[in-house]
Coordinates of C-alpha atoms and ligand atoms in Angstrom, one line a residue:
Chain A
X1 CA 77.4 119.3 107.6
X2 CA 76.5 115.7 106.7
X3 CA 79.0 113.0 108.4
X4 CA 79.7 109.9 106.6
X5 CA 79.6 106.6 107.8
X6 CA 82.2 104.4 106.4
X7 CA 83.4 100.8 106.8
X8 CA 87.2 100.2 106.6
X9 CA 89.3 97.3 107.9
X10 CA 91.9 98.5 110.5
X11 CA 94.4 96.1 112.0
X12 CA 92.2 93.2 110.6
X13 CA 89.2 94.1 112.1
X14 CA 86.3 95.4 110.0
X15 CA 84.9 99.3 111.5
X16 CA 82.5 101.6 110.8
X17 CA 82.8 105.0 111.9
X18 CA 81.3 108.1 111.2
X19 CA 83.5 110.5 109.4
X20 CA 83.5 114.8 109.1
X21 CA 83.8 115.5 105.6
X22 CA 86.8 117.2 106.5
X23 CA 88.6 114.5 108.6
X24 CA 91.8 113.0 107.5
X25 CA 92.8 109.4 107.8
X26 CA 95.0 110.2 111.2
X27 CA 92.1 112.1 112.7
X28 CA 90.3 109.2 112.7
X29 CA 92.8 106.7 113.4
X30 CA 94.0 108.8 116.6
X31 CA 90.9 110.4 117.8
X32 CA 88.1 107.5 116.7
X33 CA 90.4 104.2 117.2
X34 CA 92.9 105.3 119.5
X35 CA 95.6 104.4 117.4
X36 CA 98.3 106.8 118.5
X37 CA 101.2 105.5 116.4
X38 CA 100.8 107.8 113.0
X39 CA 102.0 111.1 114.1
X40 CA 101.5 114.5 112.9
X41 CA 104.0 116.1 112.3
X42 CA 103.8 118.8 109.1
X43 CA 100.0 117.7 108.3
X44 CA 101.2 118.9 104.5
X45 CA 102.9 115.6 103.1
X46 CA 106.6 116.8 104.2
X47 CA 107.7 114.4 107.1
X48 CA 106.5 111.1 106.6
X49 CA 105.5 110.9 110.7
X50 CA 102.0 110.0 109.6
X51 CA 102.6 107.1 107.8
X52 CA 100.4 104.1 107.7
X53 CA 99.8 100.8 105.1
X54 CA 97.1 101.4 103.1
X55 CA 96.1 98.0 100.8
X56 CA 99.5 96.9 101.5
X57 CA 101.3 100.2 100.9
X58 CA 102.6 103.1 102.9
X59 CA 101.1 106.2 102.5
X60 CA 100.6 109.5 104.6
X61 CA 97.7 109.0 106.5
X62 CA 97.8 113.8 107.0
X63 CA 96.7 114.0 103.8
X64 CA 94.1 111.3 103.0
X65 CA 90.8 112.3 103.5
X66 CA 88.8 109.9 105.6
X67 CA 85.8 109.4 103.6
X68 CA 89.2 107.7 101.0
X69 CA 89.5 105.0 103.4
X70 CA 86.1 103.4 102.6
X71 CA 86.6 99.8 101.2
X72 CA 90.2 99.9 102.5
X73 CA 92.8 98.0 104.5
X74 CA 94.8 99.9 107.0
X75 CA 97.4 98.7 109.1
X76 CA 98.9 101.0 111.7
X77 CA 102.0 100.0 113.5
X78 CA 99.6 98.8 116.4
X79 CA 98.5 96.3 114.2
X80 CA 101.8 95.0 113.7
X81 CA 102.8 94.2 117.2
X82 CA 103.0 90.2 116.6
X83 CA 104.5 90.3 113.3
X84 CA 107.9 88.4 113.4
X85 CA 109.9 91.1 111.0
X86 CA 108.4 94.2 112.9
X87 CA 109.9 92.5 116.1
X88 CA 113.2 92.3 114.4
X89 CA 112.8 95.4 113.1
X90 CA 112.3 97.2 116.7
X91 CA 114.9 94.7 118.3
X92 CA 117.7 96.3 115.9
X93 CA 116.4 99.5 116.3
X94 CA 116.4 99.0 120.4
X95 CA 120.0 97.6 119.6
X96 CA 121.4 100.3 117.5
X97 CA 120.1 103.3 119.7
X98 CA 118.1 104.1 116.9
X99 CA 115.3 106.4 118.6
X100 CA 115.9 109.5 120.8
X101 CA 112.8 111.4 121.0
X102 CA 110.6 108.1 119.2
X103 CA 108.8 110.8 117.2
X104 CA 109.5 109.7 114.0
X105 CA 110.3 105.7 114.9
X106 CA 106.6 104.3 113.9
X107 CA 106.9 105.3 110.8
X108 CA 110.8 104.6 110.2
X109 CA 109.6 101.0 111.1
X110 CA 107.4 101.0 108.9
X111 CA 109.7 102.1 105.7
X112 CA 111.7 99.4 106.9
X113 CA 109.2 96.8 107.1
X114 CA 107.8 98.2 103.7
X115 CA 111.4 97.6 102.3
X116 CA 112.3 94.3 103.6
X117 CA 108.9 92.5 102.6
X118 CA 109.9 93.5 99.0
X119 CA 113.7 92.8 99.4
X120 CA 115.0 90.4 101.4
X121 CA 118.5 91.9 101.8
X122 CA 118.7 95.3 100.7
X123 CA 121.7 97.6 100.2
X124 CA 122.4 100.6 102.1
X125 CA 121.3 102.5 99.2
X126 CA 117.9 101.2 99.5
X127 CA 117.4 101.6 102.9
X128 CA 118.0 105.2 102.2
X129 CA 115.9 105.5 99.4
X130 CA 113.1 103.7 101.6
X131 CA 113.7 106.4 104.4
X132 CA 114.1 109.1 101.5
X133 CA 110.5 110.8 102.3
X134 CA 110.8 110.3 106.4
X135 CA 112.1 113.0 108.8
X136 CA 114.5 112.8 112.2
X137 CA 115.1 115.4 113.6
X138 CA 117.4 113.8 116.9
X139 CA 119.4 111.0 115.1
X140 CA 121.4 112.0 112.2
X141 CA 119.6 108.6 110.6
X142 CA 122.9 106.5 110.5
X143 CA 121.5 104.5 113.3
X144 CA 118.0 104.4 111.8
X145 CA 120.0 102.8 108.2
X146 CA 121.7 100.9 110.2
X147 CA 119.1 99.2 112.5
X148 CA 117.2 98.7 109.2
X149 CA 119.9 97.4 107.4
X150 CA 121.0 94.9 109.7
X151 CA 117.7 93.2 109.7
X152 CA 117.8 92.0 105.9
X153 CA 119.1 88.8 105.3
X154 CA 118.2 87.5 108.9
X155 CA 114.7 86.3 107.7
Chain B
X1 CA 89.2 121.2 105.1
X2 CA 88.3 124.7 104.3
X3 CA 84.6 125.1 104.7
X4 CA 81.7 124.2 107.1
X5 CA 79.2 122.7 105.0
X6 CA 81.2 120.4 102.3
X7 CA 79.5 118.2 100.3
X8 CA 81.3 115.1 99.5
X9 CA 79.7 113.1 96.5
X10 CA 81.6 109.2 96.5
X11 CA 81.9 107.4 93.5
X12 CA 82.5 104.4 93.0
X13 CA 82.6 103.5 89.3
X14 CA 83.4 105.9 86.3
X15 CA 80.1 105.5 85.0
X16 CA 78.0 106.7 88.5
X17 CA 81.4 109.6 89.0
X18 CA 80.4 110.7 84.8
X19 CA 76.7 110.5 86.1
X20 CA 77.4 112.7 89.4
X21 CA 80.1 115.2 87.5
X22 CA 77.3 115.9 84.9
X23 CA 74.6 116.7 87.7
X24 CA 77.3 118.6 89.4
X25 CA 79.5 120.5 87.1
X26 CA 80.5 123.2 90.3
X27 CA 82.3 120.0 92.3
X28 CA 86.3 120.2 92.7
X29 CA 87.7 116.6 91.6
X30 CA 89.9 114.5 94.1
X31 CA 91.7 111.8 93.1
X32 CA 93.9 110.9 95.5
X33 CA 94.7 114.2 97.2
X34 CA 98.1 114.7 97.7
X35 CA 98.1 118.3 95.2
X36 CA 94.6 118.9 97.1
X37 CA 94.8 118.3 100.6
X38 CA 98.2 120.4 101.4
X39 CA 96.7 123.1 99.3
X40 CA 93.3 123.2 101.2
X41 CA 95.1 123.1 104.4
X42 CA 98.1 125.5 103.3
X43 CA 96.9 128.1 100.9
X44 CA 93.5 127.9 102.2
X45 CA 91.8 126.7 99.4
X46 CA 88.1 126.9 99.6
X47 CA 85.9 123.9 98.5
X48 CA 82.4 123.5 98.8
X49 CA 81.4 120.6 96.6
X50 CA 84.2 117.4 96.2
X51 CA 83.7 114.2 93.5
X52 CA 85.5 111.9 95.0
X53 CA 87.3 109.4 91.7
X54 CA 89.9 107.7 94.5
X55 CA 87.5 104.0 94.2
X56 CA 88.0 104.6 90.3
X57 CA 91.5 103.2 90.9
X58 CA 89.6 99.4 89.9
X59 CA 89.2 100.8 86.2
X60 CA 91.2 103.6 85.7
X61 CA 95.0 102.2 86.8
X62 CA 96.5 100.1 83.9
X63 CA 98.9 100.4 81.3
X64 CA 97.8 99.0 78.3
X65 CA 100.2 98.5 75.0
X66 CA 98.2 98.1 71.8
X67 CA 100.7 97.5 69.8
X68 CA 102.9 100.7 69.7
X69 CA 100.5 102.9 71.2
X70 CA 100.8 103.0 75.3
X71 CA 97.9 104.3 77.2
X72 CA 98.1 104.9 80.9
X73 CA 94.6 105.1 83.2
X74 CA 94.8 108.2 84.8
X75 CA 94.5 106.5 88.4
X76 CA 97.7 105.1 87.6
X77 CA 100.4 105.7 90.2
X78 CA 103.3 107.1 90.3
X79 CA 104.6 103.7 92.1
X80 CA 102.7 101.9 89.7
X81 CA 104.6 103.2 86.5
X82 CA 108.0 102.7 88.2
X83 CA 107.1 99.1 88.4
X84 CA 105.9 98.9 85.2
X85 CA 108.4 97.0 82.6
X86 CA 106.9 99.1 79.7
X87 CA 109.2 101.7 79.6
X88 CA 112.4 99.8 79.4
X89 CA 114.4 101.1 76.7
X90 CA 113.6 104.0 74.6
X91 CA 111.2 105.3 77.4
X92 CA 113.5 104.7 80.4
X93 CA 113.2 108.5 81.1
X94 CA 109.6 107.7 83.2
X95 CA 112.0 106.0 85.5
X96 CA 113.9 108.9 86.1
X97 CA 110.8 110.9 86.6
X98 CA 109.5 108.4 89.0
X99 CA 112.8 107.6 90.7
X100 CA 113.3 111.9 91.9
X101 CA 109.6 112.1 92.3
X102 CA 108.7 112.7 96.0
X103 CA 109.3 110.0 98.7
X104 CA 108.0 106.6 98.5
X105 CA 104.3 107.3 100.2
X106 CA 104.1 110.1 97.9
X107 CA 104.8 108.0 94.9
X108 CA 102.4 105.4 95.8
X109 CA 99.5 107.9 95.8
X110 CA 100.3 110.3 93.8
X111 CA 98.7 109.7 90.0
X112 CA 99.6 110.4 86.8
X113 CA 96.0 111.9 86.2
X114 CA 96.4 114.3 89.5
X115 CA 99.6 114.9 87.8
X116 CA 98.4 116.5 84.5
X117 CA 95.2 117.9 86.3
X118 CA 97.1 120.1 88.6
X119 CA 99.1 121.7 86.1
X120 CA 101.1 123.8 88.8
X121 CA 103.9 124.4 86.6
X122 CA 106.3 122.2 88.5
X123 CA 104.4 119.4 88.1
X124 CA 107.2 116.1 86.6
X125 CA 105.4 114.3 84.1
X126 CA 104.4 116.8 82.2
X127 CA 107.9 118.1 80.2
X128 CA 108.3 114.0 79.5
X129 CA 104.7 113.6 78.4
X130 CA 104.6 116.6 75.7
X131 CA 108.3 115.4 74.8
X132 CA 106.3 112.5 73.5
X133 CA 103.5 114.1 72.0
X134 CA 101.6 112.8 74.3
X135 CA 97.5 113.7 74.2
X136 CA 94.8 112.7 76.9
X137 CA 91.3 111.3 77.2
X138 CA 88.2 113.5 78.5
X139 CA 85.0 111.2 79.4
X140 CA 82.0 112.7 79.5
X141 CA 78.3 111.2 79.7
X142 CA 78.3 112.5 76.0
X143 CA 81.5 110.4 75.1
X144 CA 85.0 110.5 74.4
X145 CA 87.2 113.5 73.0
X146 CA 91.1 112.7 72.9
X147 CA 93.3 116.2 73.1
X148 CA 97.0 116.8 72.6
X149 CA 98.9 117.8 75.9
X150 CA 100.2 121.2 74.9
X151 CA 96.2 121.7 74.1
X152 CA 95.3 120.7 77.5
X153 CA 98.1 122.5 80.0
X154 CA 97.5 126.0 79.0
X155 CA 99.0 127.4 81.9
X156 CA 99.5 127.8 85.4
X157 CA 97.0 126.0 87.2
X158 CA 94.7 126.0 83.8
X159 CA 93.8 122.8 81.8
X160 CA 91.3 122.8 78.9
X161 CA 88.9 120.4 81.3
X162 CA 85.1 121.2 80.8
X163 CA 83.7 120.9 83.8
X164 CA 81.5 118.1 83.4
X165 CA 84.8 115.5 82.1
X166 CA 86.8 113.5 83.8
X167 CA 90.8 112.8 82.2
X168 CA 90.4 108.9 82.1
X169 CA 93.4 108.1 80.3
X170 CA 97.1 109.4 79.0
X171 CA 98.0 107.8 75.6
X172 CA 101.2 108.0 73.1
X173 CA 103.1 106.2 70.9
X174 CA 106.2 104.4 72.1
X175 CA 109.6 105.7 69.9
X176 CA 111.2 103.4 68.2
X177 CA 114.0 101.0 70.1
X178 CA 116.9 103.6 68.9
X179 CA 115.6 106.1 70.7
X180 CA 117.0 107.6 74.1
X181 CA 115.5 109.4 76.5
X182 CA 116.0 111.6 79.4
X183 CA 115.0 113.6 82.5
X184 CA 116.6 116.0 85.2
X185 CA 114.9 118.4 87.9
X186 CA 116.5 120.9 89.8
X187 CA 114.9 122.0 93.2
X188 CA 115.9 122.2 96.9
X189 CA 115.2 118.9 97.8
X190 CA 113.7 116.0 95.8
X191 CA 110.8 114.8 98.2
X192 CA 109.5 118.7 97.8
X193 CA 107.2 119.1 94.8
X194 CA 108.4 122.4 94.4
X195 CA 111.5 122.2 91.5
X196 CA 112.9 125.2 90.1
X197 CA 113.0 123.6 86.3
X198 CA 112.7 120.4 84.8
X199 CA 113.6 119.4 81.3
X200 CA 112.8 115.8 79.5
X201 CA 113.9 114.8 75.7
X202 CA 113.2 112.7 73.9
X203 CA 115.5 111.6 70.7
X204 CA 117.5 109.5 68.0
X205 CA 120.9 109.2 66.6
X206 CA 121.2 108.5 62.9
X207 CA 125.3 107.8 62.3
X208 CA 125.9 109.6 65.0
X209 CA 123.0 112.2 63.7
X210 CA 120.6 114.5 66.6
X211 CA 117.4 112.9 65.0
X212 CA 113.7 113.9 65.8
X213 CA 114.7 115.1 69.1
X214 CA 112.0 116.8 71.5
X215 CA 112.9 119.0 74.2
X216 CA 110.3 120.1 76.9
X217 CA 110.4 122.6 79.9
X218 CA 107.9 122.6 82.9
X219 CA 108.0 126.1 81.6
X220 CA 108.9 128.0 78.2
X221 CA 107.2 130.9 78.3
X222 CA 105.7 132.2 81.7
X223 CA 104.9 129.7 83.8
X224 CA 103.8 127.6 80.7
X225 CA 105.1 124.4 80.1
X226 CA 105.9 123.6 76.6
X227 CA 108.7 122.6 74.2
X228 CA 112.2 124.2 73.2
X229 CA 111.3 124.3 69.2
X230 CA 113.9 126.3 68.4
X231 CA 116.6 124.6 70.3
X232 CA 115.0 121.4 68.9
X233 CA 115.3 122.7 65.0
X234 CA 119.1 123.8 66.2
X235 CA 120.0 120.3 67.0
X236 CA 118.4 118.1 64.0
X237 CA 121.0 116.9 62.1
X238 CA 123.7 117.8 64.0
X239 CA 126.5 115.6 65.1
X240 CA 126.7 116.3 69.1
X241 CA 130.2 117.9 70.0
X242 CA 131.3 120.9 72.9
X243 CA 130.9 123.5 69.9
X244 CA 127.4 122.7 69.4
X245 CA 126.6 121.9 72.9
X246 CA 127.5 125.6 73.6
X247 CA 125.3 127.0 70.8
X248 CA 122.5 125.0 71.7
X249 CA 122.6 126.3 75.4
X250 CA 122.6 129.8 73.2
X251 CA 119.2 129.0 71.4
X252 CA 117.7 127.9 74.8
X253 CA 118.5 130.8 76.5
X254 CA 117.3 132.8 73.4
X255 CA 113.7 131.2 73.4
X256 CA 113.1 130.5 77.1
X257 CA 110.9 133.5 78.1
X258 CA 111.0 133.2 81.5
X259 CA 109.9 135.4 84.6
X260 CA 111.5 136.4 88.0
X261 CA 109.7 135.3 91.2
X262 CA 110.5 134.8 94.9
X263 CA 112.3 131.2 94.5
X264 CA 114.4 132.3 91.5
X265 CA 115.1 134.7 88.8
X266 CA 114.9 134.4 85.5
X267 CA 118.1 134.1 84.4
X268 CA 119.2 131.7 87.1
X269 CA 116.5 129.2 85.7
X270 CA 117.7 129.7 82.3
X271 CA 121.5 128.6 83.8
X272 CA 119.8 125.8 85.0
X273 CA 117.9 124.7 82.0
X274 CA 121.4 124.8 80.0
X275 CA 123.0 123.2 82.8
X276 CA 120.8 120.1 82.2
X277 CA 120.6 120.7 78.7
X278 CA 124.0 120.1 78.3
X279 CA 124.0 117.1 81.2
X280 CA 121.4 115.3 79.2
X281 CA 123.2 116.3 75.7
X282 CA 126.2 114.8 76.8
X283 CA 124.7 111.4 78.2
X284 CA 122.9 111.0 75.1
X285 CA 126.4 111.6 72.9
X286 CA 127.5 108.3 75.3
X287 CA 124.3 106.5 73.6
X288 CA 122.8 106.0 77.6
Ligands
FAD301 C1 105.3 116.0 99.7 C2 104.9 116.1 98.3 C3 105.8 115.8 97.3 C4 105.4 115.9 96.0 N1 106.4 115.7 95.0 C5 106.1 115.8 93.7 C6 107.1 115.7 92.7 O1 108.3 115.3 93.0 N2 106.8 115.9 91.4 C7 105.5 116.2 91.0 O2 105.3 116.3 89.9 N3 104.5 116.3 92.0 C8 104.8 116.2 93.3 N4 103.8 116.4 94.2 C9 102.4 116.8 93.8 C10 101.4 115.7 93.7 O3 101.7 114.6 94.5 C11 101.3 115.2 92.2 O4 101.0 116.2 91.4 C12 100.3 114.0 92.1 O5 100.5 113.3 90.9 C13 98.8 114.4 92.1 O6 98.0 113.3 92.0 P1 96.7 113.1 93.0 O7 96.0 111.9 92.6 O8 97.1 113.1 94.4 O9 95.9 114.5 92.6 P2 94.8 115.3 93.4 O10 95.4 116.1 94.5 O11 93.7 114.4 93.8 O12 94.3 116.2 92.2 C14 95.1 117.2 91.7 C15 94.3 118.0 90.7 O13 94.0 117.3 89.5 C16 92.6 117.2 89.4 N5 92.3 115.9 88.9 C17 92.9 114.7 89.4 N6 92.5 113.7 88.7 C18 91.7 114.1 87.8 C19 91.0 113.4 86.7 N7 91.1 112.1 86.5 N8 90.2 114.2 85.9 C20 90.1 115.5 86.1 N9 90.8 116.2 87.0 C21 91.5 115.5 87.9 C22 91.9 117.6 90.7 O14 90.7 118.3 90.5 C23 93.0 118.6 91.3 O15 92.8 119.9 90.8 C24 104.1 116.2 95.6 C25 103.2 116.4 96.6 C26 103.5 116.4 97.9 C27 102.5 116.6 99.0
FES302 S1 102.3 114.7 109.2 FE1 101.9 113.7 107.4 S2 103.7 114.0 106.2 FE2 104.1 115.2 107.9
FES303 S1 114.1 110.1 117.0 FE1 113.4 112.1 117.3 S2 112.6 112.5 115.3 FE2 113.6 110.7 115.0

């Protein structure tokens, strides 16, 4: 088994790491960078708990190989910690009660963030259509809509 | 992934991944992954040898109109076509496709080439592609062949792909602006790839007229994907009304030759087909 070495950009800082052939983007993101955020939580494509931003765009980080990463940008939530909308983001969803268990709330965060980049104020409608391929299991998701929903417009 | 000792070949231009695919005609494509990797971690598919085409994505993701022919690079994704102005109008249908297809991070992997390359019988562009007649491009070091759809799906899991070509391109020609167009799934839930039947057509009214319509199934005959000819001769030059709604969901059910298997039976799909048949029927009587 030959590893790979690859270089990828994560967080804005430029990495190499040696990937198995058969590692997946969140292996290496949780077990080589210690980025805990991306969560797995079907490792099949189902739940959405893995997602990260790939060149700008979300994607499930469970089933992306590594070696696919090469040449990429990838921004975990970790990487968004300073970033004025994410901190509005997690204000309204502090505000709204809008994580129980947290599982799923990375990646919730990111949908939303995805969404309001693209539309300043969206409806309800496309909050939930942003949310569409992203699993809770503890909140019933009105809160989640909500907490998203409440941030458009505010920019 | 499946195995020990896999060998994964990178490349990063279609020339070197036509070079490597020539010199290793036993390696699996991956595109992007998202048919691939569930099945390698769910049904335990075994892979020993994988041509990575995901840094293709610099050459093979456009869509190109020359002049009424469209041509789509099969690294095109799925978020990428519903973006896309081009089908506006006549060809509105691809956002339908795109708007029930997956969730967002699926769509903004998932590619139209993966799409047509997986063939699983389930798979959404597929019915609206041979509704248009649509043929693909095979590159190979030794050049260019260009192959109808219904030529290249040949069945479950089965495309008519030699193994040292790579699909490079989708390509038909846009209807005119009086067309209409449509599509409809039916599964459990939209983000799961797995639909029970899909149906897209594809046609003109002439004073008030069925014209030149084209009705495809993700399956006809098996698992087979293919188009409804009979319904489709049925429905030329008729004027759309409840009487021949009803007789056309008759011919459907007559030539759909469909099996039983653990997610339906046969004749449940076949209600759902006429179900749709009838949706999209009526929408297109509206003129939307
Ligand atoms: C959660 C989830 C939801 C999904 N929802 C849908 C849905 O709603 N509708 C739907 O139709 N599909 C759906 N899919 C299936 C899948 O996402 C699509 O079929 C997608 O278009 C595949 O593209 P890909 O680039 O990821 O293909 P890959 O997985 O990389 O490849 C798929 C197959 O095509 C071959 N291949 C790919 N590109 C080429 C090429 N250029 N030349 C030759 N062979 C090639 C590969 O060898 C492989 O056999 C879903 C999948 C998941 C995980
Ligand atoms: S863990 Fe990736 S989609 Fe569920
Ligand atoms: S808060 Fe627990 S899964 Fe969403």
């Amino acid at each position: 088994m030959s590893n790979i070495l690859i270089s990828v950009k994560v967080n804005g800082t430029e990495r190499e790491v040696l990937v198995e052939p058969e590692d997946r983007l969140i292996d290496v993101l949780r077990d080589d960078f210690g980025l805990k955020s991306p969560k797995e939580g079907c490792g099949t494509g189902d739940c959405g708990l893995c997602t990260v931003i790939m060149d700008g765009k979300p994607i499930l980080s469970c089933i992306t190989p590594a070696f696919q990463a090469r040449g990429r940008e990838i921004v975990t939530l970790e990487g968004l910690n300073n970033d004025p909308l994410m901190k509005n983001i997690e204000t309204s969803f502090r505000d709204h009660h809008a994580a129980q268990c947290g599982f799923c709330t990375p990646a919730m965060e990111i949908m939303g963030y995805d969404l309001l980049k693209k539309v300043k104020k969206p409806s309800k409608e496309e909050v939930k259509v942003a949310i569409s391929g992203t699993l809770c299991r503890c909140t019933g998701y009105y809160d989640i809509i909500d907490s998203i929903y409440d941030v458009g417009g505010t920019e | 992934m499946g195995v020990e000792d896999l060998q994964i070949i990178m490349a990063e231009s279609l020339k070197s991944a036509l070079k490597e695919i020539s010199e290793n005609k036993d390696a699996t494509i991956i595109a992007n992954g998202t048919d691939m990797m569930p099945r390698i971690r769910d049904e335990g598919l075994k892979v020993e040898k994988i041509l990575d085409i995901s840094a293709l994505d610099k050459e093979l993701s456009y869509i190109n109109v020359d002049s009424n022919l469209i041509r789509i690079g099969a690294m095109t994704t799925v978020s990428e076509i519903g973006s896309s102005n081009v089908f506006n109008g006549s060809l509105n249908a691809f956002y339908e496709v795109v708007s029930k297809f997956g969730g967002p991070q699926i769509r903004n992997r998932a590619t139209i080439g993966g799409n047509i390359c997986s063939a699983t019988s389930s798979e959404d562009f597929i019915p609206l592609l041979m509704a248009l007649d649509a043929s693909v491009v095979l590159q190979s070091v030794n050049g260019k062949r260009t192959l109808k759809l219904n030529n290249f799906v040949i069945g479950k899991r089965s495309v008519n792909r030699r193994n040292d070509e790579i699909m490079v391109e989708v390509q038909f020609s846009k209807p005119g602006d009086d067309y209409l167009s449509g599509f409809e799934k039916i599964g459990r839930r939209n983000i799961l790839i797995i639909n029970l039947i899909n149906m897209a057509i594809v046609m003109s009214l002439k004073q008030r007229r069925v014209n030149d319509v084209r009705i495809a199934l993700n399956r006809v005959s098996g698992k087979v994907p293919g188009r409804a000819r009979l319904t489709e001769g049925f429905l030329n030059g008729k004027e759309i009304d409840g009487n021949i709604i009803s007789s056309a969901r008759e011919k459907l059910a007559e030539e759909l030759k469909l099996s039983s298997d653990f997610r339906a039976s046969a004749d449940y799909r076949i209600h759902l087909a006429q179900a749709i048949l009838e949706k999209l029927l009526n929408r297109f009587r509206e003129g939307v």
